[in-house]
CSV table of C-alpha atoms in Angstrom, one decimal:
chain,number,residue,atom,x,y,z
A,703,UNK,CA,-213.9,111.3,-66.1
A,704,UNK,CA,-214.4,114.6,-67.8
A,705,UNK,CA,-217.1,112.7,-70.2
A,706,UNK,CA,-219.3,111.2,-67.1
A,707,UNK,CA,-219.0,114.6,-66.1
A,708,UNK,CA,-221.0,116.5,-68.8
A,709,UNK,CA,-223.1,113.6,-69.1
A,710,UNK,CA,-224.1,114.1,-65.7
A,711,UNK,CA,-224.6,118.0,-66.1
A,712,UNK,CA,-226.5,116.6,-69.2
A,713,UNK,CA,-228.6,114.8,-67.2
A,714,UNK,CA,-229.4,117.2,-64.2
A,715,UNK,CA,-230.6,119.4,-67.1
A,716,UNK,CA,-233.1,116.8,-68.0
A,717,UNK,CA,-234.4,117.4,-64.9
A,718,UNK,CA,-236.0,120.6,-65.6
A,719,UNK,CA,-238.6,119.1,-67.6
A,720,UNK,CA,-240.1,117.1,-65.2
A,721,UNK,CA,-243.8,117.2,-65.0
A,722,UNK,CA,-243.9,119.1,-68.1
A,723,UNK,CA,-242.7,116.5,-70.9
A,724,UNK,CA,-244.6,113.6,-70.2
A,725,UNK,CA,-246.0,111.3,-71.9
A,726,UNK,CA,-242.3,112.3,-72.9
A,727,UNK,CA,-239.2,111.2,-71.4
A,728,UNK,CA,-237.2,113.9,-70.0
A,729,UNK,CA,-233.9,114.6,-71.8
A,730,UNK,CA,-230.7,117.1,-71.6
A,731,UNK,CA,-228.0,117.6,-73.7
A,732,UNK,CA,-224.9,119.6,-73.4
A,733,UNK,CA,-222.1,120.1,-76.4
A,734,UNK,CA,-218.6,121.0,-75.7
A,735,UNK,CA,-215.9,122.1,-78.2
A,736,UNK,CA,-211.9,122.3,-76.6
A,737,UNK,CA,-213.2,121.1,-73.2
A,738,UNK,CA,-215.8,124.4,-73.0
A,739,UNK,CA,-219.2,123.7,-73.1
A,740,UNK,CA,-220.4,126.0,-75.8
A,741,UNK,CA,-224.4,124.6,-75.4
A,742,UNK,CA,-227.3,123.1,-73.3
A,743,UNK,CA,-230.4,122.7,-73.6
A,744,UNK,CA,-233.4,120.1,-72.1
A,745,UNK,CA,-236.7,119.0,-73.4
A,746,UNK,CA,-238.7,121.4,-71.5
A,747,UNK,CA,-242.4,120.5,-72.4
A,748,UNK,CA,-244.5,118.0,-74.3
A,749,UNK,CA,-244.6,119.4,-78.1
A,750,UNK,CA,-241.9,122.0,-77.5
A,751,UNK,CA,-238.2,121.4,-78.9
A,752,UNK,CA,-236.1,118.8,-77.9
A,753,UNK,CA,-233.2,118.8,-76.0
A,754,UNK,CA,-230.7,118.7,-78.7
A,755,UNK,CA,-232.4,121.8,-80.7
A,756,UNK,CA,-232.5,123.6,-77.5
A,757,UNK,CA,-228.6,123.3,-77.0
A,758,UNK,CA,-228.1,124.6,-80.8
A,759,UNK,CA,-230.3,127.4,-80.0
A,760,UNK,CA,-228.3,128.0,-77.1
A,761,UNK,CA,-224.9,127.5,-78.4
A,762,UNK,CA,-226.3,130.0,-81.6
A,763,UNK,CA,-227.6,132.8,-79.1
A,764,UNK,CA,-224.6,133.0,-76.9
A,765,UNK,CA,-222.0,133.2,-79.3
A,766,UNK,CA,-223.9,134.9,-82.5
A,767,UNK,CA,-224.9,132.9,-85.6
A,768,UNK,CA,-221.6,132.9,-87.3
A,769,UNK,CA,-219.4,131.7,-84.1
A,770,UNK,CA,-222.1,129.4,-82.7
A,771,UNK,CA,-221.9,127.5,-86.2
A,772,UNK,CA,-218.3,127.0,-86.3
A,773,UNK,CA,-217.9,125.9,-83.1
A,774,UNK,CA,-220.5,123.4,-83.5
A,775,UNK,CA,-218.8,121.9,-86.0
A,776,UNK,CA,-216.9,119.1,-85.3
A,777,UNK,CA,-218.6,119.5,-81.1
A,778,UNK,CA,-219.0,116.4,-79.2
A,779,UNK,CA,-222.5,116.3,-77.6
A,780,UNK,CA,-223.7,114.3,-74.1
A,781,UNK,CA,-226.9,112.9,-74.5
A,782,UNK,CA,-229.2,111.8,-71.8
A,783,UNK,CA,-231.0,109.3,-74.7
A,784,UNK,CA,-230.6,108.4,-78.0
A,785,UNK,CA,-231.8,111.3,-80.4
A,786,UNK,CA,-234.9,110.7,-82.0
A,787,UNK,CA,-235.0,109.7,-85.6
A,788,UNK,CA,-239.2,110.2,-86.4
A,789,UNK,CA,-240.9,112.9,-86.7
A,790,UNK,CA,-244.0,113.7,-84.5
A,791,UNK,CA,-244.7,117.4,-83.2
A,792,UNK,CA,-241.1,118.2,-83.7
A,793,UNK,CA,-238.3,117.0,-86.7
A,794,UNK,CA,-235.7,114.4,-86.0
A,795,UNK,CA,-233.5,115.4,-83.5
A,796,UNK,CA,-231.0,113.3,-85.9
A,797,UNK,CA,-231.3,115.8,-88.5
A,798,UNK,CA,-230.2,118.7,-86.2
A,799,UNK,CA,-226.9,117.1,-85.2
A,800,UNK,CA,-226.3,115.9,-88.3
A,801,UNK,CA,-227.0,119.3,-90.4
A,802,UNK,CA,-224.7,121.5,-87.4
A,803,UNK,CA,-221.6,118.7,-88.1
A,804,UNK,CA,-221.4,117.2,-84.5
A,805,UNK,CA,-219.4,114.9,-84.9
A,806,UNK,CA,-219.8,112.9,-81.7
A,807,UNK,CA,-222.0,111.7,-79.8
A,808,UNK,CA,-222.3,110.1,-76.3
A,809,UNK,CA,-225.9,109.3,-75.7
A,810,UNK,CA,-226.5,107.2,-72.1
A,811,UNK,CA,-229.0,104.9,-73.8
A,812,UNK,CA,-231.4,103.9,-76.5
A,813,UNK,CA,-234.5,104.6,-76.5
A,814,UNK,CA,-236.6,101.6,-75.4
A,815,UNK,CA,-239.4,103.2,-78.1
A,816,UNK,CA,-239.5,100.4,-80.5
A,817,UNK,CA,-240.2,102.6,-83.6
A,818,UNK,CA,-236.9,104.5,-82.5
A,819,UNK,CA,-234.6,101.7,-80.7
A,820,UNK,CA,-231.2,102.2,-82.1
A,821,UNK,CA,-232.8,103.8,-85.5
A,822,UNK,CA,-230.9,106.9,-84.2
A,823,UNK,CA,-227.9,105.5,-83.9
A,824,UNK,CA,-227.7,103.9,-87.1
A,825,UNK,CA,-228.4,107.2,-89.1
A,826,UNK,CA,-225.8,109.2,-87.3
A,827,UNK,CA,-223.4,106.7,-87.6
A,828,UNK,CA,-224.2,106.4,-91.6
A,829,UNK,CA,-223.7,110.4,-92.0
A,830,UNK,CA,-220.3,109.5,-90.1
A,831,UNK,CA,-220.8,110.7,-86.8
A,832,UNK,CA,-219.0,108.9,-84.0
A,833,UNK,CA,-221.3,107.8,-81.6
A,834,UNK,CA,-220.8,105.8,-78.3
A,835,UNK,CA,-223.6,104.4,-75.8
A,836,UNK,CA,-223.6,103.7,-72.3
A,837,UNK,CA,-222.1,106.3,-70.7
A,838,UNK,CA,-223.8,106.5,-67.2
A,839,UNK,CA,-226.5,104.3,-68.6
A,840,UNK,CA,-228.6,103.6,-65.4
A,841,UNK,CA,-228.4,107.1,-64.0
A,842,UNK,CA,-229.9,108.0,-66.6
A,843,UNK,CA,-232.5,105.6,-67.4
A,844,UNK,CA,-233.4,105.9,-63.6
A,845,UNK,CA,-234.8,109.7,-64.3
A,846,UNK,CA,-237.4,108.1,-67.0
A,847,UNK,CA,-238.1,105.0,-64.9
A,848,UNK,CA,-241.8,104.9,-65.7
A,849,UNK,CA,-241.2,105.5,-69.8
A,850,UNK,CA,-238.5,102.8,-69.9
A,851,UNK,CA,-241.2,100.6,-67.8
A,852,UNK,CA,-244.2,101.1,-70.7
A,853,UNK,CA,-241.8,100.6,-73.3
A,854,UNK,CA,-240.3,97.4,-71.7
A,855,UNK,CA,-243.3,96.3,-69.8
A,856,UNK,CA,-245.9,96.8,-71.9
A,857,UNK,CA,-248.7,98.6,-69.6
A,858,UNK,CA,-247.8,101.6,-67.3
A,859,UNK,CA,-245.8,102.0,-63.9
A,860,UNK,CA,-248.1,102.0,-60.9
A,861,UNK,CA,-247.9,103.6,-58.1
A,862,UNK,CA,-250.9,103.3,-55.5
A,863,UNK,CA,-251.3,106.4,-52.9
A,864,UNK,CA,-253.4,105.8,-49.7
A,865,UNK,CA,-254.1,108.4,-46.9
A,866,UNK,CA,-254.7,106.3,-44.3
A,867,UNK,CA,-255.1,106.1,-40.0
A,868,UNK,CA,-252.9,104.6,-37.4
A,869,UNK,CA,-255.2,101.3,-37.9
A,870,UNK,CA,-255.7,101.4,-41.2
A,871,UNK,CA,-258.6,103.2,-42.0
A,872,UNK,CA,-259.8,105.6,-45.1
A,873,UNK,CA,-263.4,106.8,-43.8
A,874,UNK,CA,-265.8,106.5,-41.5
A,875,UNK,CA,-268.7,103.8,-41.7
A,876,UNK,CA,-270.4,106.9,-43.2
A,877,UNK,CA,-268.2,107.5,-45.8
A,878,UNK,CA,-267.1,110.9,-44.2
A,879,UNK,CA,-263.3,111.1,-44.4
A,880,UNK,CA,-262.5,114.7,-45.1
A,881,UNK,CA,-259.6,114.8,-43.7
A,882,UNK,CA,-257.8,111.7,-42.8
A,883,UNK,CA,-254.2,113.6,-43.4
A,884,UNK,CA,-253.3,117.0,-42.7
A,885,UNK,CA,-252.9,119.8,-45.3
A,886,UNK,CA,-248.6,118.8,-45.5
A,887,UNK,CA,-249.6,115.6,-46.6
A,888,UNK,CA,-252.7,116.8,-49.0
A,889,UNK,CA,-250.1,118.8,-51.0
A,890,UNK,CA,-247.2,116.1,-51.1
A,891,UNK,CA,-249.9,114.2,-53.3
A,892,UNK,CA,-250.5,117.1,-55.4
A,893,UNK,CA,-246.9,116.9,-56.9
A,894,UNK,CA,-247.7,112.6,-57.2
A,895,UNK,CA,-250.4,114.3,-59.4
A,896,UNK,CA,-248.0,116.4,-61.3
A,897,UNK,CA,-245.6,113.6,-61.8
A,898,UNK,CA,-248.5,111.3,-63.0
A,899,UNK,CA,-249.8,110.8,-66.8
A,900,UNK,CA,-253.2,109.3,-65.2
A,901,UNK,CA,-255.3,109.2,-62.0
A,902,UNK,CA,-257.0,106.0,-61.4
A,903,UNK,CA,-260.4,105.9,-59.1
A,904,UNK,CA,-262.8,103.3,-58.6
A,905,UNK,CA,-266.6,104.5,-60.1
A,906,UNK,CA,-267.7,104.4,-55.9
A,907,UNK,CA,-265.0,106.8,-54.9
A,908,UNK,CA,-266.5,109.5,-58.1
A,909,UNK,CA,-270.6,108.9,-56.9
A,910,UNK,CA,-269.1,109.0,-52.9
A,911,UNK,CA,-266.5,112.0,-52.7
A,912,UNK,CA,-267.1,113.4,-56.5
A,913,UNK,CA,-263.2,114.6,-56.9
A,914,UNK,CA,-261.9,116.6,-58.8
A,915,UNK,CA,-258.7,114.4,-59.7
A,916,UNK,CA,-256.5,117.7,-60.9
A,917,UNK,CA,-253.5,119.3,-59.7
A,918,UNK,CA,-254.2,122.0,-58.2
A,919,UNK,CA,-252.6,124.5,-55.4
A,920,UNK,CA,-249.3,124.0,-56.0
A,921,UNK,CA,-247.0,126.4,-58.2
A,922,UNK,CA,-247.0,125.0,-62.0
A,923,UNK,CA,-246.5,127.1,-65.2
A,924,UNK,CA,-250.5,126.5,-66.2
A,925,UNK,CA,-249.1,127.6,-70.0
A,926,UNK,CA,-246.9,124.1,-70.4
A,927,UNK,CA,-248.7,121.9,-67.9
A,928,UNK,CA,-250.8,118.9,-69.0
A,929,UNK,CA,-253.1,117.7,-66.3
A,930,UNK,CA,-253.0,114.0,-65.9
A,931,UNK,CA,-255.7,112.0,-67.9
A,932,UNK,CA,-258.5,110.8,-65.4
A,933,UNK,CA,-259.5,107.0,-65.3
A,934,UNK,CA,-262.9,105.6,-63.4
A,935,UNK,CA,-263.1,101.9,-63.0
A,936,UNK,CA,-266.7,101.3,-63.0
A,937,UNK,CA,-270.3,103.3,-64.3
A,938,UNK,CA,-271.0,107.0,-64.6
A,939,UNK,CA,-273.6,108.8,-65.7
A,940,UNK,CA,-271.4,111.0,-67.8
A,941,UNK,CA,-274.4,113.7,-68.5
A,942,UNK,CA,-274.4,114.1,-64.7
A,943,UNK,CA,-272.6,117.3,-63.1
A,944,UNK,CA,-269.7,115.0,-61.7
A,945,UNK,CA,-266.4,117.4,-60.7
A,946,UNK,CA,-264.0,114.7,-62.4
A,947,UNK,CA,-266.2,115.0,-65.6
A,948,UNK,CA,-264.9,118.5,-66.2
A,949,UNK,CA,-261.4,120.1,-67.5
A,950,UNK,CA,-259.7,119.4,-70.5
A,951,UNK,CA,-257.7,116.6,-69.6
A,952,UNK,CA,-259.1,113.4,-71.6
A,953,UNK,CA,-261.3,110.8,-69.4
A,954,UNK,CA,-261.4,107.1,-69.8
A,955,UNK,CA,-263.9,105.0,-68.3
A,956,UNK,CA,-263.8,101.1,-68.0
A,957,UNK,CA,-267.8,100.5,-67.9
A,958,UNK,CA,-270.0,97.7,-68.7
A,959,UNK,CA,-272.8,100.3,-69.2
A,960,UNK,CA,-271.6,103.0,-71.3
A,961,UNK,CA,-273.6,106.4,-71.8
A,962,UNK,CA,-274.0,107.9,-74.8
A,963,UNK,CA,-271.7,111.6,-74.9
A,964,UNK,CA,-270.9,113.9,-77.0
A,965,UNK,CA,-267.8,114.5,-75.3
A,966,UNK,CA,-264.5,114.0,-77.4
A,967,UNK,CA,-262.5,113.8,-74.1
A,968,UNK,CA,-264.1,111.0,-72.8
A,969,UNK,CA,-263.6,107.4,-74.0
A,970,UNK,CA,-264.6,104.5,-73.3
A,971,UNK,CA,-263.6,100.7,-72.8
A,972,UNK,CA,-265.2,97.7,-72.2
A,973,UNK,CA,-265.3,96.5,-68.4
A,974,UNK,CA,-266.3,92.4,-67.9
A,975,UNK,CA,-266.0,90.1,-65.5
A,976,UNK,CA,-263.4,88.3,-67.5
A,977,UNK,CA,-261.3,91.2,-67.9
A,978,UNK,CA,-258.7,91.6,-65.7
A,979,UNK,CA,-256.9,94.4,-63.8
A,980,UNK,CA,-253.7,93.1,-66.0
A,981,UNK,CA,-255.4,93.3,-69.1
A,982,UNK,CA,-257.1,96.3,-68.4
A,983,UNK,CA,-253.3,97.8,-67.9
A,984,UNK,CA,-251.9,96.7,-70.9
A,985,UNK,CA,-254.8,98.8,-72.8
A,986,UNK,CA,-253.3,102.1,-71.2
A,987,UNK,CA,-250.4,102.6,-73.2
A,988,UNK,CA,-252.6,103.7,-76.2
A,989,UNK,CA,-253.1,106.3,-74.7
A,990,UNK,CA,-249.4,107.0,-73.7
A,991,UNK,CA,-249.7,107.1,-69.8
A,992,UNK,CA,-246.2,106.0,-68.3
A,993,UNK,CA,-247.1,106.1,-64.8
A,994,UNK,CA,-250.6,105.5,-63.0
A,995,UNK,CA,-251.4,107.0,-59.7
A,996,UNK,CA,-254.4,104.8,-57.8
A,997,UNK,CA,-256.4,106.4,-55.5
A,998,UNK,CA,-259.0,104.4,-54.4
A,999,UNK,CA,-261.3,103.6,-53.0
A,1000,UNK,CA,-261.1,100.5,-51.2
A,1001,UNK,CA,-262.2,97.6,-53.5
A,1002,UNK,CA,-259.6,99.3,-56.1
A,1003,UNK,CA,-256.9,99.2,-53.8
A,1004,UNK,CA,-257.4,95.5,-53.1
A,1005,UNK,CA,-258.0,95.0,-56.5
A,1006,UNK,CA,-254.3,95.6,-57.7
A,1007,UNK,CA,-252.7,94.4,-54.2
A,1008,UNK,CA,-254.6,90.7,-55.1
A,1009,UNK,CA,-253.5,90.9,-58.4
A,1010,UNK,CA,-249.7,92.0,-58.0
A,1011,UNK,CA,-250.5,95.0,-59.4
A,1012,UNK,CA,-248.7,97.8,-57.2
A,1013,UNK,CA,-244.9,98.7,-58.2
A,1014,UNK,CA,-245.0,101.0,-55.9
A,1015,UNK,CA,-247.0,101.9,-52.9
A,1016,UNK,CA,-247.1,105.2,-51.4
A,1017,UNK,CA,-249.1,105.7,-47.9
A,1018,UNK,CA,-249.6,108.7,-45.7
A,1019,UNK,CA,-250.3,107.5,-41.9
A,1020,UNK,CA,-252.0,109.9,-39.7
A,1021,UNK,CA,-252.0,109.8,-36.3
A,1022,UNK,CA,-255.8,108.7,-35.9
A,1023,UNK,CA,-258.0,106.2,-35.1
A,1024,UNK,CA,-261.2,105.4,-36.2
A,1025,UNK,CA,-261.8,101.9,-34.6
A,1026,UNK,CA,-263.2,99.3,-36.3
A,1027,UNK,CA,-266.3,100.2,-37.5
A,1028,UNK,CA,-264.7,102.8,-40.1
A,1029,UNK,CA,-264.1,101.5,-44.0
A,1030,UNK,CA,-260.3,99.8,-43.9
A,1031,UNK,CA,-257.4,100.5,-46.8
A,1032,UNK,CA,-257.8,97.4,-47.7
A,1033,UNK,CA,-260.1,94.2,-48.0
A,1034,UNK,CA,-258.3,91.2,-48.7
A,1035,UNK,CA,-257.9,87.7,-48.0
A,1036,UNK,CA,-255.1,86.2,-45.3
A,1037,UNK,CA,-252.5,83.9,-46.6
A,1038,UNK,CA,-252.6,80.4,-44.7
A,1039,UNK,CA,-249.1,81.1,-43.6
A,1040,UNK,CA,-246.9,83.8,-42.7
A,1041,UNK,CA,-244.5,83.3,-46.1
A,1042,UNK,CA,-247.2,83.8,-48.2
A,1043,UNK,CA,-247.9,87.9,-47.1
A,1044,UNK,CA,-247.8,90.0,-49.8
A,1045,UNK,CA,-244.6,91.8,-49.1
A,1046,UNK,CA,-243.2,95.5,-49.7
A,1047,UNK,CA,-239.5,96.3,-49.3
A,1048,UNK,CA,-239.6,100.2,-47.5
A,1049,UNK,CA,-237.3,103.0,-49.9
A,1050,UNK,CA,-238.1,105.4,-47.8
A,1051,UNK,CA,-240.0,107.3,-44.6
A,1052,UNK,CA,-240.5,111.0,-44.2
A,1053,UNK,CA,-242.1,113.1,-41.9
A,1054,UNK,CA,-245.0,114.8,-43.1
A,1055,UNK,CA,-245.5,118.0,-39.5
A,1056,UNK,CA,-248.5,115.9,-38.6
A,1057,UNK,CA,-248.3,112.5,-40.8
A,1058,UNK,CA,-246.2,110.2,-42.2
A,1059,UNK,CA,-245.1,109.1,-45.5
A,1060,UNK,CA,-244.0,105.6,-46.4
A,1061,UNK,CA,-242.4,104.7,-49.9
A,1062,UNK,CA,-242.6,101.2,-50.8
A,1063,UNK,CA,-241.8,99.2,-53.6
A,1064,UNK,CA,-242.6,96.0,-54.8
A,1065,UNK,CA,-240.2,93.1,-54.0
């Protein structure tokens, strides 16, 4: 009882981190020594320390250098994942609980990383530290649903965002749909931003609306933030003065027509008729999204929903309607029969002052 419960503090610590770690999972550790927890710590941005040098730091500051090292060693520490063993932009996390003699470990999982999966476990256990795995395993793997899903998966975790009318619509026949939703509902989508690696738009929506595809008016620490990486399905003329062109955030476009740029934060990737909107996911993870937010327009949507493409579906109603003229969500083809309806499964509904937001998920 007393172990699930540091593990849990462990992982409401992880918590913290979360739009600031990613491509990173978020992680938390806490050590305790005689039932007192004498450190905690969480990975608290991308390139900063991880969460098991932040609880040494911790456990070091609080109770002075000399203290904070004997009481660490021979400490149990509750780990929200399986301490890395590679080094990237930090050491090995395996290192630090091996050089400070913790001598136990509970980590909730492995990491589904294949150049770390259960690496970190063996070394600890060869410098003779206990180590046990599982403890609340899904509660924890449910706060890094999206890494676990790249890593297992293979391509990253979609989620599809539509603001939307009472019957269905995104714009008027003339394109002009500024603004379906209210302002509530226009800031809900900012923290889908934050939460995102990537924003996905079709090469129609950037010529029609020119977006700017950041996150923006919503409070962030601009000092550890990483705007999401912005994706365009389709041509650009990249020496054009397009909003989604600009910022530092890196750009990949899917084009059978690619312009010459000097720009290192754009790449490009071939787009064919033959490719498809599966294979053109499972390129992603090079360049380490997780999680893809899709937002449009039309032909994109329908796109993913045709292919079985959407494992989650997020739409904001608003009480309007445009009549059927105006451009619809989506453009697909009926099923023959009833059965055959692409189906969603509802998570979740909340009131958004003027709108409405609906959470779906894949069944």
């Amino acid at each position: 009882m007393q172990d699930s419960y540091y593990m849990n503090e462990a992982i409401k610590l992880a918590l913290k981190g979360s739009i600031y770690t990613h491509p990173n999972p978020k992680v938390g550790c806490i050590i305790v020594k005689n039932n007192q927890i004498i450190g905690k710590g969480y990975h608290r941005y991308f390139g900063g320390d991880h969460a098991e040098v932040n609880a040494v730091k911790y456990c070091l500051k609080k109770f002075k250098k000399d203290k904070g090292l004997k009481l660490l060693k021979g400490s149990t520490a509750y780990i929200t994942l399986e301490p890395c063993s590679i080094s990237s932009k930090t050491p090995p996390c395996t290192e630090t609980i091996i050089k400070y003699g913790i001598k136990k470990i509970f980590c909730a999982s492995l990491d589904p990383n294949k150049s770390i999966n259960g690496r970190g476990v063996k070394i600890l256990r060869k410098n003779n530290v206990d180590v046990k795995v599982g403890l609340l395993k899904n509660e924890a793997k449910s706060i890094n649903e999206e890494f676990f899903f790249r890593h297992t998966k293979g391509r990253p975790f979609v989620r599809m965002k539509i603001a939307q009318t009472l019957d269905g619509k995104i714009a008027l026949n003339s394109g002009e749909s500024k603004w379906i939703t209210s302002k509530d509902s226009r800031e809900d989508v900012q923290y889908l931003r934050a939460e995102s690696d990537a924003i996905l738009v079709g090469s129609g929506t950037v010529k029609k609306d020119n977006p700017r595809l950041n996150v923006r008016n919503i409070k962030i620490n601009k000092d550890k933030f990483r705007q999401p990486k912005k994706i365009i399905l389709g041509n650009v003329n990249t020496k054009s003065n397009l909003s989604i062109l600009k910022g530092d955030s890196e750009k990949i476009i899917f084009s059978n027509n690619p312009s010459s740029t000097k720009d290192s934060k754009i790449k490009y990737r071939k787009l064919s008729n033959s490719k498809t909107i599966e294979s053109l996911l499972k390129e992603l993870p090079e360049f380490e999204i997780n999680s893809l937010l899709v937002e449009g327009g039309s032909e994109v949507f329908s796109s993913f929903i045709n292919k079985n493409m959407v494992d989650e579906l997020i739409i904001y109603i608003s009480p309007k309607i445009l009549g059927k003229n105006a451009i619809s969500s989506l453009n697909i083809k009926s099923p023959k029969i009833l059965k055959n309806a692409t189906n969603f499964k509802i998570i979740e509904t909340v009131p958004m002052k003027e709108d409405i937001k609906i959470i779906m998920r894949r069944i």
